[in-house]
Amino acid sequence: EHVAATWVAELASATPCPDNDDFPARAVSGGGGGGGNDVPTAFLAPPVPAGHILLFFKIYDPRAETLRFLGHLLLDQESRMVDNLETVIRLAGPLLLAGEELAMFEEIKFEPDVFCEKKDLRNPLKSSLQLGDGDIICIQPVIPQAEVDKGKVRFGTTKEFMEFLHDRQRVIFRDISTPREDKFTLDLSKIMSYDAVTAALAAALGVADSSALRLSTHNSYTLGPK
């Protein structure tokens, strides 16, 4: 069976963070300017109390493959995350199950490469973990390795999921006999090998032997295979 594939990129839309009444913004009037023009109103958060840090929280669900924004917390800078777990769990609400073991990652950057570092819940936030105001913390339930080994969970950690998002490529597949008709799409990775792509395609088609599949590049001018 011959299948033609065309690669197209998908851009993720940014979702604004919800308001949090526990840490409201306050309006601050701007200073005077030449010519008597009004200065636009600026909105600034109140200052962080001494001895505390302002952290933003997300939660990753490895089974559902979702990463969601939760909100923010003001925490004692020398406290440990284990000391604040009850507060974090309340922030997560029903997104965390009672009794689940948690892991914590710091989301440092997404471009040009993902930098997401696992942090020890038992260490002080500032003096040991080097966390500061505005840092982003991702929490997640710890997934048993058996679920990953059996293929029930593809990305067991926040870091693995973020690397997948960074390298994700949405691919449109077409049958070579009808090269202008889209058949289906798959979310694959830009760093996947040819064999990995054909294996994913075989799974989607229900084909037992992925080596029986052949891929052809797409000609954007003729809308057919090259």
Coordinates of C-alpha atoms in Angstrom, one line a residue:
E1 CA 0.0 0.0 0.0
H2 CA 1.4 3.4 -1.0
V3 CA 0.6 6.4 1.0
A4 CA 1.5 10.1 0.3
A5 CA 2.2 12.4 3.2
T6 CA 2.3 16.2 3.4
W7 CA 3.7 17.9 6.4
V8 CA 2.0 20.9 7.8
A9 CA 2.7 22.9 11.0
E10 CA 0.1 23.6 13.6
L11 CA 0.4 26.8 15.7
A12 CA -1.0 26.6 19.2
S13 CA -3.1 29.5 20.4
A14 CA -2.2 31.2 23.6
T15 CA -4.9 31.0 26.3
P16 CA -5.1 34.0 28.7
C17 CA -4.7 33.3 32.4
P18 CA -7.9 33.5 34.4
D19 CA -8.3 36.2 37.0
N20 CA -7.4 35.4 40.6
D21 CA -9.2 37.5 43.3
D22 CA -6.8 36.4 46.0
F23 CA -4.0 38.6 44.4
P24 CA -5.9 41.4 42.6
A25 CA -4.3 44.0 40.4
R26 CA -4.4 47.7 41.4
A27 CA -4.7 50.7 39.1
V28 CA -1.8 53.1 39.2
S29 CA -2.0 56.5 37.6
G30 CA 0.8 57.5 35.4
G31 CA 3.0 60.6 35.8
G32 CA 2.5 63.8 34.0
G33 CA 3.8 64.2 30.4
G34 CA 4.5 67.1 28.2
G35 CA 1.6 68.7 26.3
G36 CA -1.0 67.8 28.9
N37 CA -1.8 64.4 27.4
D38 CA -3.3 61.7 29.7
V39 CA -1.0 58.8 30.4
P40 CA -2.8 55.4 30.0
T41 CA -3.6 53.6 33.2
A42 CA -1.2 50.8 34.2
F43 CA -2.2 47.7 36.1
L44 CA 0.4 46.4 38.5
A45 CA 0.2 43.6 41.1
P46 CA 0.8 44.6 44.7
P47 CA 4.4 44.1 46.0
V48 CA 5.3 40.6 47.1
P49 CA 5.6 40.5 50.9
A50 CA 9.1 40.2 52.3
G51 CA 10.3 36.6 52.8
H52 CA 7.8 35.3 50.2
I53 CA 7.9 34.4 46.5
L54 CA 5.2 34.5 43.9
L55 CA 5.0 31.2 41.9
F56 CA 2.7 30.3 39.0
F57 CA 1.3 26.8 38.9
K58 CA 0.3 24.4 36.1
I59 CA -0.8 20.8 36.3
Y60 CA 0.1 18.0 33.8
D61 CA -2.1 15.0 33.5
P62 CA -0.1 12.2 31.9
R63 CA -3.1 10.0 31.2
A64 CA -5.1 12.7 29.5
E65 CA -2.0 14.4 28.0
T66 CA -3.2 17.9 29.1
L67 CA -1.2 20.8 30.6
R68 CA -3.4 23.4 32.3
F69 CA -2.8 26.6 34.2
L70 CA -4.0 26.6 37.8
G71 CA -3.1 30.0 39.2
H72 CA -0.6 31.5 41.5
L73 CA 0.5 31.2 45.2
L74 CA 2.5 33.4 47.6
L75 CA 4.7 31.0 49.5
D76 CA 7.3 31.4 52.3
Q77 CA 10.6 31.4 50.4
E78 CA 12.3 29.0 52.8
S79 CA 9.4 26.6 53.1
R80 CA 9.4 23.3 51.2
M81 CA 6.8 22.3 48.6
V82 CA 5.9 19.3 50.8
D83 CA 4.9 21.9 53.4
N84 CA 2.6 23.6 50.9
L85 CA 1.1 20.5 49.3
E86 CA -2.3 20.9 51.0
T87 CA -2.6 24.4 49.5
V88 CA -1.4 23.2 46.0
I89 CA -3.9 20.4 46.1
R90 CA -6.7 22.8 46.9
L91 CA -5.5 25.0 44.0
A92 CA -5.7 21.9 41.7
G93 CA -9.2 21.0 42.9
P94 CA -10.6 17.9 41.1
L95 CA -7.7 17.7 38.8
L96 CA -5.8 15.7 41.4
L97 CA -7.0 12.5 43.0
A98 CA -6.7 12.0 46.8
G99 CA -3.6 10.2 47.9
E100 CA -1.7 10.6 44.6
E101 CA 2.0 10.9 44.8
L102 CA 3.1 14.2 43.2
A103 CA 6.2 15.3 41.2
M104 CA 7.3 18.9 40.6
F105 CA 9.0 20.4 37.6
E106 CA 10.2 24.0 36.9
E107 CA 9.2 25.2 33.4
I108 CA 12.2 27.4 32.5
K109 CA 12.0 27.9 28.8
F110 CA 10.2 26.5 25.7
E111 CA 12.2 28.0 22.9
P112 CA 14.6 27.4 21.2
D113 CA 14.8 24.2 23.2
V114 CA 12.7 22.9 26.1
F115 CA 14.3 23.4 29.5
C116 CA 12.1 21.8 32.1
E117 CA 13.9 20.7 35.3
K118 CA 12.6 18.3 38.0
K119 CA 12.7 19.7 41.5
D120 CA 12.8 17.9 44.9
L121 CA 9.7 18.6 46.9
R122 CA 11.6 18.3 50.1
N123 CA 14.1 21.1 49.5
P124 CA 13.6 24.8 50.5
L125 CA 12.1 26.8 47.6
K126 CA 14.7 29.6 47.4
S127 CA 17.9 28.7 49.1
S128 CA 18.1 25.2 47.6
L129 CA 15.8 25.1 44.5
Q130 CA 16.7 28.7 43.5
L131 CA 13.1 29.6 42.8
G132 CA 12.1 33.3 42.5
D133 CA 9.2 35.5 41.8
G134 CA 7.4 34.7 38.6
D135 CA 8.8 31.2 38.2
I136 CA 6.5 28.5 36.7
I137 CA 6.0 25.3 38.6
C138 CA 4.3 22.2 37.0
I139 CA 2.9 19.6 39.2
Q140 CA 1.8 16.1 38.1
P141 CA 0.8 12.7 39.6
V142 CA 3.6 10.2 39.5
I143 CA 2.8 7.5 36.9
P144 CA 3.8 3.9 37.6
Q145 CA 6.5 2.7 35.1
A146 CA 4.3 -0.3 34.3
E147 CA 1.7 2.1 32.7
V148 CA 4.4 3.5 30.5
D149 CA 5.8 0.1 29.6
K150 CA 2.4 -1.2 28.6
G151 CA 1.7 1.9 26.4
K152 CA -1.1 3.2 28.5
V153 CA 0.8 6.5 29.0
R154 CA 3.0 8.0 26.3
F155 CA 4.6 10.8 28.2
G156 CA 5.2 10.0 31.9
T157 CA 6.7 13.3 32.9
T158 CA 6.0 17.0 32.3
K159 CA 9.4 17.3 30.6
E160 CA 8.6 14.5 28.1
F161 CA 5.3 16.0 27.3
M162 CA 6.7 19.5 26.7
E163 CA 9.4 18.1 24.5
F164 CA 6.6 16.4 22.5
L165 CA 4.7 19.7 22.2
H166 CA 7.9 21.4 21.1
D167 CA 8.6 18.9 18.3
R168 CA 5.0 18.1 17.4
Q169 CA 4.1 18.2 13.7
R170 CA 0.6 17.6 12.4
V171 CA 0.8 15.4 9.3
I172 CA -1.9 15.0 6.7
F173 CA -1.9 11.6 5.0
R174 CA -3.3 10.9 1.5
D175 CA -3.6 7.7 -0.4
I176 CA -1.4 7.8 -3.5
S177 CA -4.3 6.6 -5.7
T178 CA -6.3 9.8 -4.7
P179 CA -3.5 12.3 -3.9
R180 CA -5.8 15.3 -3.7
E181 CA -8.0 13.9 -1.0
D182 CA -7.1 14.1 2.7
K183 CA -7.6 10.7 4.5
F184 CA -6.6 11.5 8.1
T185 CA -4.1 13.4 10.2
L186 CA -1.7 12.2 12.9
D187 CA 0.3 14.2 15.5
L188 CA 3.9 13.1 15.1
S189 CA 7.3 14.5 16.0
K190 CA 9.7 16.3 13.8
I191 CA 12.5 14.2 15.2
M192 CA 10.9 10.8 14.5
S193 CA 12.7 8.4 12.2
Y194 CA 11.2 7.1 8.9
D195 CA 10.6 3.7 10.7
A196 CA 8.8 5.4 13.6
V197 CA 6.5 7.4 11.2
T198 CA 5.6 4.2 9.3
A199 CA 5.0 2.4 12.6
A200 CA 2.6 5.2 13.7
L201 CA 0.9 5.1 10.3
A202 CA 0.5 1.3 10.4
A203 CA -1.1 1.5 13.8
A204 CA -3.6 4.1 12.5
L205 CA -4.4 2.0 9.4
G206 CA -4.5 -1.3 11.3
V207 CA -1.7 -2.7 9.2
A208 CA 0.3 -5.5 10.9
D209 CA 3.6 -5.0 9.0
S210 CA 4.7 -1.3 8.8
S211 CA 7.5 -2.3 6.3
A212 CA 4.7 -2.8 3.7
L213 CA 4.0 0.9 3.7
R214 CA 5.8 3.4 1.5
L215 CA 5.7 7.2 1.9
S216 CA 6.0 9.8 -0.9
T217 CA 6.8 13.5 -0.4
H218 CA 4.1 16.0 -1.4
N219 CA 4.3 18.4 -4.4
S220 CA 2.6 21.6 -3.4
Y221 CA 2.3 22.8 -7.0
T222 CA 0.6 19.7 -8.5
L223 CA -1.0 18.7 -5.2
G224 CA 0.2 15.1 -5.9
P225 CA 3.2 13.0 -4.9
K226 CA 6.6 13.8 -6.2

